[in-house]
Every structure is written in structure tokens, then in C-alpha cells.
mmCIF file of C-alpha atoms and ligand atoms in Angstrom:
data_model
loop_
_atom_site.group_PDB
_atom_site.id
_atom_site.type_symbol
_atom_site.label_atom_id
_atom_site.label_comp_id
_atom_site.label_asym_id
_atom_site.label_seq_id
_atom_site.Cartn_x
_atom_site.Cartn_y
_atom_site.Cartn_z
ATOM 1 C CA UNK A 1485 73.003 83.351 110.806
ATOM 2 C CA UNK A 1486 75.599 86.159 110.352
ATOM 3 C CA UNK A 1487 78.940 84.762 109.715
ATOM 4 C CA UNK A 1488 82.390 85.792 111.963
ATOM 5 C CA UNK A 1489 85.745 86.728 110.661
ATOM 6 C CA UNK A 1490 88.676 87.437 112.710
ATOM 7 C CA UNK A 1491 91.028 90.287 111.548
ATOM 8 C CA UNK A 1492 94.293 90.052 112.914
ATOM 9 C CA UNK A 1493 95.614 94.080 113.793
ATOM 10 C CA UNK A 1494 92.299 95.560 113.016
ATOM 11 C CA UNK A 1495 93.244 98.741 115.294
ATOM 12 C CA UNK A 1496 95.098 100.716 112.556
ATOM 13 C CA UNK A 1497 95.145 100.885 108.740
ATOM 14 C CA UNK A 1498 94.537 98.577 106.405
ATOM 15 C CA UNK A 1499 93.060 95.896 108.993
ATOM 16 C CA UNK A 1500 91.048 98.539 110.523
ATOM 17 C CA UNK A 1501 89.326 99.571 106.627
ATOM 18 C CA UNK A 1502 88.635 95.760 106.270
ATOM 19 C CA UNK A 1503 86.857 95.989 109.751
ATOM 20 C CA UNK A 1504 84.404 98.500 108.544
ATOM 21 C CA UNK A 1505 83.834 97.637 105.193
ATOM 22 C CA UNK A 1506 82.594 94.067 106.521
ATOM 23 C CA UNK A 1507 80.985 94.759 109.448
ATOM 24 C CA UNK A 1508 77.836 95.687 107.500
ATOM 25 C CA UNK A 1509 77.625 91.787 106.728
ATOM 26 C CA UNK A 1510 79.899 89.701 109.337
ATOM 27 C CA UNK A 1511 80.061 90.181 113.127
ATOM 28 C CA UNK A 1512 83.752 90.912 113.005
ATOM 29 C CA UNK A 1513 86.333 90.034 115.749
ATOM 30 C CA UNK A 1514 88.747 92.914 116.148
ATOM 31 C CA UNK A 1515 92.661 91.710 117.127
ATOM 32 C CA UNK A 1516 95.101 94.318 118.584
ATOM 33 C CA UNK A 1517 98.219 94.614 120.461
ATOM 34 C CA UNK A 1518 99.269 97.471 121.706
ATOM 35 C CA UNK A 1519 96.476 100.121 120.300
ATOM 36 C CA UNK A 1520 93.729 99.689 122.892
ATOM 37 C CA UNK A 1521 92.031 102.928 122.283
ATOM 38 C CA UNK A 1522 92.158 102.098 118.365
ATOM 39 C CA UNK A 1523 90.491 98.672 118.721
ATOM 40 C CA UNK A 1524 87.934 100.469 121.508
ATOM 41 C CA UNK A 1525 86.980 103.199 119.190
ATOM 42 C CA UNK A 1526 86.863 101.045 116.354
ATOM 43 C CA UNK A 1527 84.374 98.597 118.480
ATOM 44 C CA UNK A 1528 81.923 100.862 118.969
ATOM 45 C CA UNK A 1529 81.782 101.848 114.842
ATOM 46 C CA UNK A 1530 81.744 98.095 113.689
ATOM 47 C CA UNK A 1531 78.567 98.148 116.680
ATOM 48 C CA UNK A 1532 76.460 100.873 115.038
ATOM 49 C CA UNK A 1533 76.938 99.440 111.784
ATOM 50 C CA UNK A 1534 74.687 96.225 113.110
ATOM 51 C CA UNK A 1535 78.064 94.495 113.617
ATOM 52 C CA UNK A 1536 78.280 91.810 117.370
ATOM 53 C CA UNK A 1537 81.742 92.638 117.501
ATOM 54 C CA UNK A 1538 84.122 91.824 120.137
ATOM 55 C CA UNK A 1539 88.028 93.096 120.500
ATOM 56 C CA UNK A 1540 90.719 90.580 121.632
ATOM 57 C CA UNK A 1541 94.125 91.793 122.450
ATOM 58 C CA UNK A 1542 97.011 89.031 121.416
ATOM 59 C CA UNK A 1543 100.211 89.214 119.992
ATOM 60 C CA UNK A 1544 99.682 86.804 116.932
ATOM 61 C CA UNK A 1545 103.881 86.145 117.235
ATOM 62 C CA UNK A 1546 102.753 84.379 120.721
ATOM 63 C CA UNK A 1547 101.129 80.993 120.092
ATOM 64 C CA UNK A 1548 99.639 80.487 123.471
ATOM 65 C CA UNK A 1549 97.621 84.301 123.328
ATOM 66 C CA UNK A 1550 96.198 82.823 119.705
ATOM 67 C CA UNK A 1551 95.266 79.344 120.632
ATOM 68 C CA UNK A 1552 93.384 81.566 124.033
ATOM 69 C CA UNK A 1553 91.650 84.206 121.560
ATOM 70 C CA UNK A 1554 90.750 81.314 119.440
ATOM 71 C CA UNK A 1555 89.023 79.548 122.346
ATOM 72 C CA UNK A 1556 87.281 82.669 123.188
ATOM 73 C CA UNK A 1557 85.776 83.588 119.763
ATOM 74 C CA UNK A 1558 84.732 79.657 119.478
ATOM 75 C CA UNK A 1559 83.305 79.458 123.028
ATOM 76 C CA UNK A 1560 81.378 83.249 122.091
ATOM 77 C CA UNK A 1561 80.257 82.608 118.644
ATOM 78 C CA UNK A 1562 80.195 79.116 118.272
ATOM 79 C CA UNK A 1563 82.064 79.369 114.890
ATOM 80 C CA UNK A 1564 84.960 81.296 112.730
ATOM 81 C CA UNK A 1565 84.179 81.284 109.366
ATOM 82 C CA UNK A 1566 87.038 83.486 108.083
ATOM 83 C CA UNK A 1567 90.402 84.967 109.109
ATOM 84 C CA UNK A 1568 92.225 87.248 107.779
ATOM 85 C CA UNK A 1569 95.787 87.437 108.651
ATOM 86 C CA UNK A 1570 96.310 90.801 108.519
ATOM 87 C CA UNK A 1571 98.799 92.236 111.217
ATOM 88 C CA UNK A 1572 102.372 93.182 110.318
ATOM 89 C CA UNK A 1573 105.236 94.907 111.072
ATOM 90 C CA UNK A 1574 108.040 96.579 108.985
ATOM 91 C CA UNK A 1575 111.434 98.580 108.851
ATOM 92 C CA UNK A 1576 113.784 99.925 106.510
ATOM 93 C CA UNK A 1577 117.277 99.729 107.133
ATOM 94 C CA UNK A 1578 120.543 98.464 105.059
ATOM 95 C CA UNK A 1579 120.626 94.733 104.919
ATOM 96 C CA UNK A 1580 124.203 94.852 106.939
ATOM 97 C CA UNK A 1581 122.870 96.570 109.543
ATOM 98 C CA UNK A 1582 120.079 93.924 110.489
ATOM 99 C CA UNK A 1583 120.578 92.159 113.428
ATOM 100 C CA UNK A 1584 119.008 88.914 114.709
ATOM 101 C CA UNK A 1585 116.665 90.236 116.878
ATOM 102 C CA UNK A 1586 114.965 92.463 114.317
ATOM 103 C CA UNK A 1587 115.174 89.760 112.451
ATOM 104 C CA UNK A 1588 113.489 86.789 114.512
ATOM 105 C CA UNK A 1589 110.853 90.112 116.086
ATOM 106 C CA UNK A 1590 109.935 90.334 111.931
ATOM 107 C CA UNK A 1591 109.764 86.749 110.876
ATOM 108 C CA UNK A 1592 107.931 85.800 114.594
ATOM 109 C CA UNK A 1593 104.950 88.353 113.430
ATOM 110 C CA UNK A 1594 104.721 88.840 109.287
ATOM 111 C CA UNK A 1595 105.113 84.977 109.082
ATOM 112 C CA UNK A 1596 105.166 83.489 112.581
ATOM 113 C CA UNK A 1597 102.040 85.111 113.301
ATOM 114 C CA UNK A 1598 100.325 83.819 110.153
ATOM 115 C CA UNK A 1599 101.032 80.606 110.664
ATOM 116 C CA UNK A 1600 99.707 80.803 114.391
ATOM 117 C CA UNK A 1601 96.529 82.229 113.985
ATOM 118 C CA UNK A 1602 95.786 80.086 110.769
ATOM 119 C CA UNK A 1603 96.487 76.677 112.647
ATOM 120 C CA UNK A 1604 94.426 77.824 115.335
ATOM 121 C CA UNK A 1605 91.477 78.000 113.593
ATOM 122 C CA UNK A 1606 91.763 75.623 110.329
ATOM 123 C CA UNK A 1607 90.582 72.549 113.045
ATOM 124 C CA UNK A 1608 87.366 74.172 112.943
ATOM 125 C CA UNK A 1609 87.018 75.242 109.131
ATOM 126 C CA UNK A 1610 88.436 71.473 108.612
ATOM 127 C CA UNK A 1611 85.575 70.007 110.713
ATOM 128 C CA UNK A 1612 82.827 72.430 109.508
ATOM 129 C CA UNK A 1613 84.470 71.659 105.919
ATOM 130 C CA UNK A 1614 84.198 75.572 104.797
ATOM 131 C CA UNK A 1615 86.353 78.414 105.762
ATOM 132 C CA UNK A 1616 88.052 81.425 103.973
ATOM 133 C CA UNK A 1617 91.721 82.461 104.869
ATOM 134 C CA UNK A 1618 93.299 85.638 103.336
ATOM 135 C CA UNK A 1619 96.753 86.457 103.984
ATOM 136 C CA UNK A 1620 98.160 90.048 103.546
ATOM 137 C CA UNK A 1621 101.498 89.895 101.602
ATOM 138 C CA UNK A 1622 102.784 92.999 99.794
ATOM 139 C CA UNK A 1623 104.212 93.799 96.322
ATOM 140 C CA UNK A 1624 107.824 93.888 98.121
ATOM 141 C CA UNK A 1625 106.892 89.846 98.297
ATOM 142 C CA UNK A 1626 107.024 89.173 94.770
ATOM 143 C CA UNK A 1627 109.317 91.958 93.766
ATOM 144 C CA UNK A 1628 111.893 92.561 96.727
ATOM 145 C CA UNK A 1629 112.281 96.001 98.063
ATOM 146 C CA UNK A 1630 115.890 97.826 98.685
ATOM 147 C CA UNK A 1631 116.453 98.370 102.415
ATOM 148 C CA UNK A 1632 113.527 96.570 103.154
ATOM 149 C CA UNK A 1633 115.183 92.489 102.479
ATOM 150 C CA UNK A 1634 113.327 90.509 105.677
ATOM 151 C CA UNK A 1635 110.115 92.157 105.479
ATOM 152 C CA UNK A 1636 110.652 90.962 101.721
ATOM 153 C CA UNK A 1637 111.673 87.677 102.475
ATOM 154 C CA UNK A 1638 108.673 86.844 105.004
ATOM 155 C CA UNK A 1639 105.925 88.971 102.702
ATOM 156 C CA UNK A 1640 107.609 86.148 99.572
ATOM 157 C CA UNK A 1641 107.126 83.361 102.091
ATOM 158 C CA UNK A 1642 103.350 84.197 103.016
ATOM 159 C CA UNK A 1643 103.202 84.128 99.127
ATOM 160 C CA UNK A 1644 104.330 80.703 99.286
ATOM 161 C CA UNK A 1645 102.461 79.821 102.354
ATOM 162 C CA UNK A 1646 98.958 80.707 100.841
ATOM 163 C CA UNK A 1647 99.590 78.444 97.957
ATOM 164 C CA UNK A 1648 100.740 75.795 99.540
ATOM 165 C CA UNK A 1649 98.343 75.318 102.234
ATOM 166 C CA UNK A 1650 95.713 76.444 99.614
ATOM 167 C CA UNK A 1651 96.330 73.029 98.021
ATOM 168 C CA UNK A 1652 96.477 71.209 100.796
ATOM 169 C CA UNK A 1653 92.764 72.492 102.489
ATOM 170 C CA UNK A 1654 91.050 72.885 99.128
ATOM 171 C CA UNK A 1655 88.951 69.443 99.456
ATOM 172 C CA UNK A 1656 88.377 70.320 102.969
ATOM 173 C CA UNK A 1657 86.166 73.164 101.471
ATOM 174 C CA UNK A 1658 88.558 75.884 102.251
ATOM 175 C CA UNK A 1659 90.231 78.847 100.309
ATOM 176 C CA UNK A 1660 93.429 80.240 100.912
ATOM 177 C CA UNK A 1661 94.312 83.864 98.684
ATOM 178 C CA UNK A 1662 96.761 86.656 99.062
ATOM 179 C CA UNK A 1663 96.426 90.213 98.399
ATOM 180 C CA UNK A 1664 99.908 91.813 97.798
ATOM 181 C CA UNK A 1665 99.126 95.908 98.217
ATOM 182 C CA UNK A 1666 101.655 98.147 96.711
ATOM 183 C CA UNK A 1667 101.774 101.647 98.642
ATOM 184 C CA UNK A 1668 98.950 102.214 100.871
ATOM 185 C CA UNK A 1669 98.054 105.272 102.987
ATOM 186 C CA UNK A 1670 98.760 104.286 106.810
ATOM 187 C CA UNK A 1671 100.990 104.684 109.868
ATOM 188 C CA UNK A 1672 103.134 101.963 107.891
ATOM 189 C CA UNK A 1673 104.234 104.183 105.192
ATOM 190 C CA UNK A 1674 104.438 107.527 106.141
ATOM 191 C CA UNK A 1675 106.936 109.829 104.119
ATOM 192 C CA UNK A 1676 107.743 113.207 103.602
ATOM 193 C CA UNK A 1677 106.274 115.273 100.836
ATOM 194 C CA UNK A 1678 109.201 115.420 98.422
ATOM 195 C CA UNK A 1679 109.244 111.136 98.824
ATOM 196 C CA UNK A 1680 105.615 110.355 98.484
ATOM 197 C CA UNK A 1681 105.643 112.431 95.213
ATOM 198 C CA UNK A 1682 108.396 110.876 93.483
ATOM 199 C CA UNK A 1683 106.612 107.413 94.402
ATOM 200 C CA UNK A 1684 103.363 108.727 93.030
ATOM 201 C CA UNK A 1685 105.481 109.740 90.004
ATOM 202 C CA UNK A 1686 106.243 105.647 89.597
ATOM 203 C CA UNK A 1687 102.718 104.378 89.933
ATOM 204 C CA UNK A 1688 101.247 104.423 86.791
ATOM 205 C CA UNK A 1689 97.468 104.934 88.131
ATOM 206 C CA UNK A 1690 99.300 108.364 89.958
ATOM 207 C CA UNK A 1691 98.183 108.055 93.633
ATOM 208 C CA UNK A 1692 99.104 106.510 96.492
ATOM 209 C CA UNK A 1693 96.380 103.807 97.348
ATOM 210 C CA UNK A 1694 93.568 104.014 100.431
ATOM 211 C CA UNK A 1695 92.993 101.457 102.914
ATOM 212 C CA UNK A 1696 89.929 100.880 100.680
ATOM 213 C CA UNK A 1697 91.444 100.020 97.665
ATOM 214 C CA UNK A 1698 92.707 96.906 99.943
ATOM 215 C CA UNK A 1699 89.540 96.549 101.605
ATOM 216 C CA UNK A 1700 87.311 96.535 98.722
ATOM 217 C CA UNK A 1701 89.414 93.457 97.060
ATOM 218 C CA UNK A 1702 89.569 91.428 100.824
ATOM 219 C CA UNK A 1703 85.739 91.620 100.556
ATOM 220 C CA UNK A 1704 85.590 90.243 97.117
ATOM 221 C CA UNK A 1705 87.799 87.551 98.158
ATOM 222 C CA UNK A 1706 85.439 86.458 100.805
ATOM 223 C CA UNK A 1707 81.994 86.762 99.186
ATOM 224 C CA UNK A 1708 80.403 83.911 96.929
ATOM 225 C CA UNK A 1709 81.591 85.772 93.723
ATOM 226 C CA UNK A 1710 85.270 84.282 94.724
ATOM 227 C CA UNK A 1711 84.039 81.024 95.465
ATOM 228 C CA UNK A 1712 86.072 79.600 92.788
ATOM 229 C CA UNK A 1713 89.616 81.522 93.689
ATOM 230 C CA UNK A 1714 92.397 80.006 95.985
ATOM 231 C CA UNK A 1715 95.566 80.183 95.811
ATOM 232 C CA UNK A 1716 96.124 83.048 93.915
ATOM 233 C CA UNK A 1717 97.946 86.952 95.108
ATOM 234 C CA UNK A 1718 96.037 89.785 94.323
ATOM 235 C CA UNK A 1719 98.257 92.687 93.472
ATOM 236 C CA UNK A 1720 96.767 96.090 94.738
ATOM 237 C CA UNK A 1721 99.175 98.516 93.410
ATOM 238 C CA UNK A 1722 97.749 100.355 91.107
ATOM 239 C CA UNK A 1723 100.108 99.154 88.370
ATOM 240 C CA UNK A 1724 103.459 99.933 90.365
ATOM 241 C CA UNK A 1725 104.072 96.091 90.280
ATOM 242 C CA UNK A 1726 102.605 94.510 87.198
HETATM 243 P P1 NAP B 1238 99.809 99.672 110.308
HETATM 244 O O1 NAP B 1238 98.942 100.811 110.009
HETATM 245 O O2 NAP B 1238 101.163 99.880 110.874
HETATM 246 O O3 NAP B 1238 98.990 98.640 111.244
HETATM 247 C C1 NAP B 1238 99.585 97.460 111.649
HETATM 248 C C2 NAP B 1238 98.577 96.660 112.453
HETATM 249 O O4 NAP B 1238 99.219 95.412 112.814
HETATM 250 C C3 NAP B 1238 98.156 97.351 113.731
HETATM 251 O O5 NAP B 1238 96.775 97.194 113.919
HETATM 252 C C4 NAP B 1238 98.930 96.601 114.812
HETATM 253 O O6 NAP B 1238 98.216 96.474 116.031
HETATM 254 C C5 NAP B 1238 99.034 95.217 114.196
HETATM 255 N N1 NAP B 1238 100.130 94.434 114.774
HETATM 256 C C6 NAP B 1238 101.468 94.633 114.663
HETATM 257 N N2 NAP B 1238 102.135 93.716 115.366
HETATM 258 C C7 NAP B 1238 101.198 92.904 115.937
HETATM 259 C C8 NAP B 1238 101.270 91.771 116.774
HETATM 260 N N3 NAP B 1238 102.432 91.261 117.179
HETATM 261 N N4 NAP B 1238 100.101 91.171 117.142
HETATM 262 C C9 NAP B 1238 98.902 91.663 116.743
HETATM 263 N N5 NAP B 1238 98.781 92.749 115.962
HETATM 264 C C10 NAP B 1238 99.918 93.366 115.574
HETATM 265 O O7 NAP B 1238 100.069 98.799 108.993
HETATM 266 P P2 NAP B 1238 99.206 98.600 107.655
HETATM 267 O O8 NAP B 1238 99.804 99.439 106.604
HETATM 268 O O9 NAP B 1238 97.762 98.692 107.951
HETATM 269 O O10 NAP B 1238 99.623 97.095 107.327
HETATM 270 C C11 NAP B 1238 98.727 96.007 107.463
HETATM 271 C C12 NAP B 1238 99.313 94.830 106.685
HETATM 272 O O11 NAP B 1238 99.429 95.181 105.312
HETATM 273 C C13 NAP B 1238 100.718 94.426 107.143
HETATM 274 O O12 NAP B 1238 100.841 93.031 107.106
HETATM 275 C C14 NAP B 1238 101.617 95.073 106.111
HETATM 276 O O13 NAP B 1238 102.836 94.392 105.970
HETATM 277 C C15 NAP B 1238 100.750 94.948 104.866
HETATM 278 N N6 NAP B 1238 101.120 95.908 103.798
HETATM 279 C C16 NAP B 1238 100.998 97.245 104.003
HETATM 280 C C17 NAP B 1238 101.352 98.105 102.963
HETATM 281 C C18 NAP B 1238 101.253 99.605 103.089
HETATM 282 O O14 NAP B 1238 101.698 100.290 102.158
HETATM 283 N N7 NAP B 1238 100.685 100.169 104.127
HETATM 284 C C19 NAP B 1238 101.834 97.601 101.761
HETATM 285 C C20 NAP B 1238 101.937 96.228 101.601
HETATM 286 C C21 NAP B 1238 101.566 95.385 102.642
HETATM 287 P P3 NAP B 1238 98.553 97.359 117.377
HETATM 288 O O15 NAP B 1238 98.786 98.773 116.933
HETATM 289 O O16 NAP B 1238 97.304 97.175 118.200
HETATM 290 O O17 NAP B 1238 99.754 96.730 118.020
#
């Protein structure tokens, strides 16, 4: 029987690459908010690749939208085998000028959001006594990034999240990794010319990374080969954080 994941914002970049990449081998549940057309597009890809997909629109920040597209990929597929909390939001501006509300908006999604969609489903993985979690952090996590300090602090706390609760779920038959990606080609980091080439000038392996270089390493993490991994961070950066 094919197994399910559920990719939290699977409409655009990064969650989107790790939608393709594994619908060849798990019927993937596609989560978006606002990018219908995205997630629709997307649906019918994951479909010709032999994929029995389904899209769910919920705003992981919003506990009672996860706990419904829980119910429905339960009551549809009968199982969730892995999630990958994927969907994030972030914004650069000088720490002073930061006000609550961009803060709680940030904290409510990177982290909030995480921590919804993973208690929704660990119930499940705790009574089926196997389940795979991956959490998207970011090299700004372990490092800290100028202009960028909450997205920092909640991409550090998902770092301390996924070790945590990797500890606490590992005799339940569960793993619980992070990838932190460095600077990755999507919507999320788009920069002029001049900008993008003084940050390829600062990553030692001289490109900016794909979607697939994140993609590739989330598909390790779930297959049997990482059986033996949990609570570790994967750093995709190609040496920009090492
Ligand atoms: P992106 O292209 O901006 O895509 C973000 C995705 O998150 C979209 O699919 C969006 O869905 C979804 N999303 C945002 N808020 C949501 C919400 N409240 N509920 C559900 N989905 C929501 O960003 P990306 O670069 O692929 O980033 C993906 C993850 O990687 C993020 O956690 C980001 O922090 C992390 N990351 C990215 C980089 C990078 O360089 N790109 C580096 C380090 C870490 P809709 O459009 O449907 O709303």
C-alpha cells in the first residue's frame, strides 16, 4: 500500500519541489492557503506522475482548519504516514521597526503552525507506532540573520522543537529531523541582480541553491536509508553556514 505524506504550503517553492519529487512513491496531500491555482496546477502533475493526490486549503496558524484537514486526509486515506511541516512566511525589516502584529502573524505560522499540524497528526503515528515528521528550519535558525531577528528566532525554535519532541516520540517509532536550507531559489528570496551576486560571492559551492537541492535531502530523510536519523538539522547551504 502506497504511503501518504502531507506537505504543508506545497503550492509554491520549496514545498511544491518536495511535492513532485515524492509523488513518484507517496500519494501526497497538497496544503495551501491562498495560491489556489498553484495547488490546482500542481494536483494535476503529482496525478500523472501515478500520485492519488488531494489539495486541502488551511491556514496551518489556525488550529481548528488543521485538526478539519487532518480529519479529512484520515477519513480519505485511512492513514498519514508523514508530514512535513513545510509552510512559512518571512520579512526583512530593522528589528525596531517590528511591531506585534508582524510579530504574533510570524510566530502563529513558522512555529505556531508547526506545532498545529504536528499535534494533529502524531495521535495517529503514536497509535500506528511509525511516522516521519520533518520540519523546515533555515540556516538563519542556527546562525541569526540581520534584519531578519523573528523569522530567526522561530526558524532557532523549530530547531529546538524537532529535537525535543524527537526524544520524546522516538520509542513510539517516530522520527523527528530538520533541514535548515541556506539560500534557495523561490518567491521567498527574490533579489536584484547586483544582491544575488554578492551572496553567490559568499557561498563557497558559488550558486544559489534549487528547490531540489532541498527536495532531494527531505526525500532521504523519509526513505529507509534514514531510518536511523532523528533529531538532527540538515544544513542545505551549500557551505554558506558550516
Ligand atoms: P515560498 O515560495 O514563499 O512558499 C511559501 C509556501 O508557504 C507557500 O506555498 C504558501 O502557501 C505557504 N504558506 C504561507 N503561509 C501559510 C499558511 N498560513 N498556511 C498554509 N500555508 C502557508 O517559500 P519557500 O522559499 O518555498 O519556503 C518554504 C519553507 O522553507 C519556509 O518555511 C521557509 O521559511 C523555508 N526556507 C526557505 C529558504 C529560501 O531561501 N527560500 C531558506 C530557508 C528556509 P500559499 O501561497 O498557498 O498561501
Amino acid at each position: 500500500m502506497r504511503k501518504t505524506v502531507l506537505i504543508t504550503g506545497a503550492s509554491r517553492g520549496i514545498g511544491r519541489q518536495c511535492a513532485l519529487d515524492l509523488s513518484f512513491d507517496y500519494d501526497v496531500i497538497i496544503n495551501y492557503n491562498n495560491s489556489e491555482k498553484e495547488a490546482k496546477e500542481l494536483l494535476g502533475l503529482l496525478k500523472a506522475n501515478g500520485s492519488n493526490s488531494i489539495m486541502i486549503k488551511a491556514d496551518v496558524s489556525d488550529r481548528r482548519q488543521v485538526d478539519d484537514m487532518v480529519e479529512k486526509i484520515i477519513s480519505y486515506y485511512g492513514r498519514i504516514d508523514a508530514l512535513i511541516n513545510n509552510a512559512g512566511i518571512a520579512r526583512q525589516e530593522l528589528f525596531c521597526d517590528v511591531k506585534s502584529e508582524d510579530l504574533k502573524r510570524m510566530t502563529d505560522i513558522n512555529l505556531g503552525g508547526t506545532f498545529n499540524c504536528t499535534q494533529a497528526v502524531l495521535k495517529e503515528m503514536i497509535n500506528k507506532k511509525c511516522g516521519k515528521i520533518i520540519n523546515m528550519s533555515s540556516v538563519w535558525g542556527i546562525t541569526g540573520a540581520s534584519c531578519e531577528v523573528v523569522y530567526s528566532a522561530t526558524k532557532a525554535a523549530i530547531i529546538g522543537f524537532t529535537k525535543a519532541l524527537a526524544k520524546e516520540v522516538s520509542l513510539s517509532g517516530i522520527t523527528v529531523n530538520a533541514v535548515a536550507p541556506g539560500v534557495i531559489d523561490t518567491d521567498m528570496c527574490k533579489f536584484d541582480e547586483e544582491t544575488l551576486e554578492g551572496i553567490r560571492e559568499e557561498i563557497p559551492l558559488g550558486r544559489i541553491g534549487d528547490t531540489k537541492d532541498v527536495s532531494g535531502v527531505v526525500k532521504f530523510l523519509l526513505s529507509e536509508a534514514a531510518s536511523y536519523i532523528t533529531g538532527q538539522v540538515i544544513n542545505v547551504s551549500g557551505g554558506f553556514v558550516v
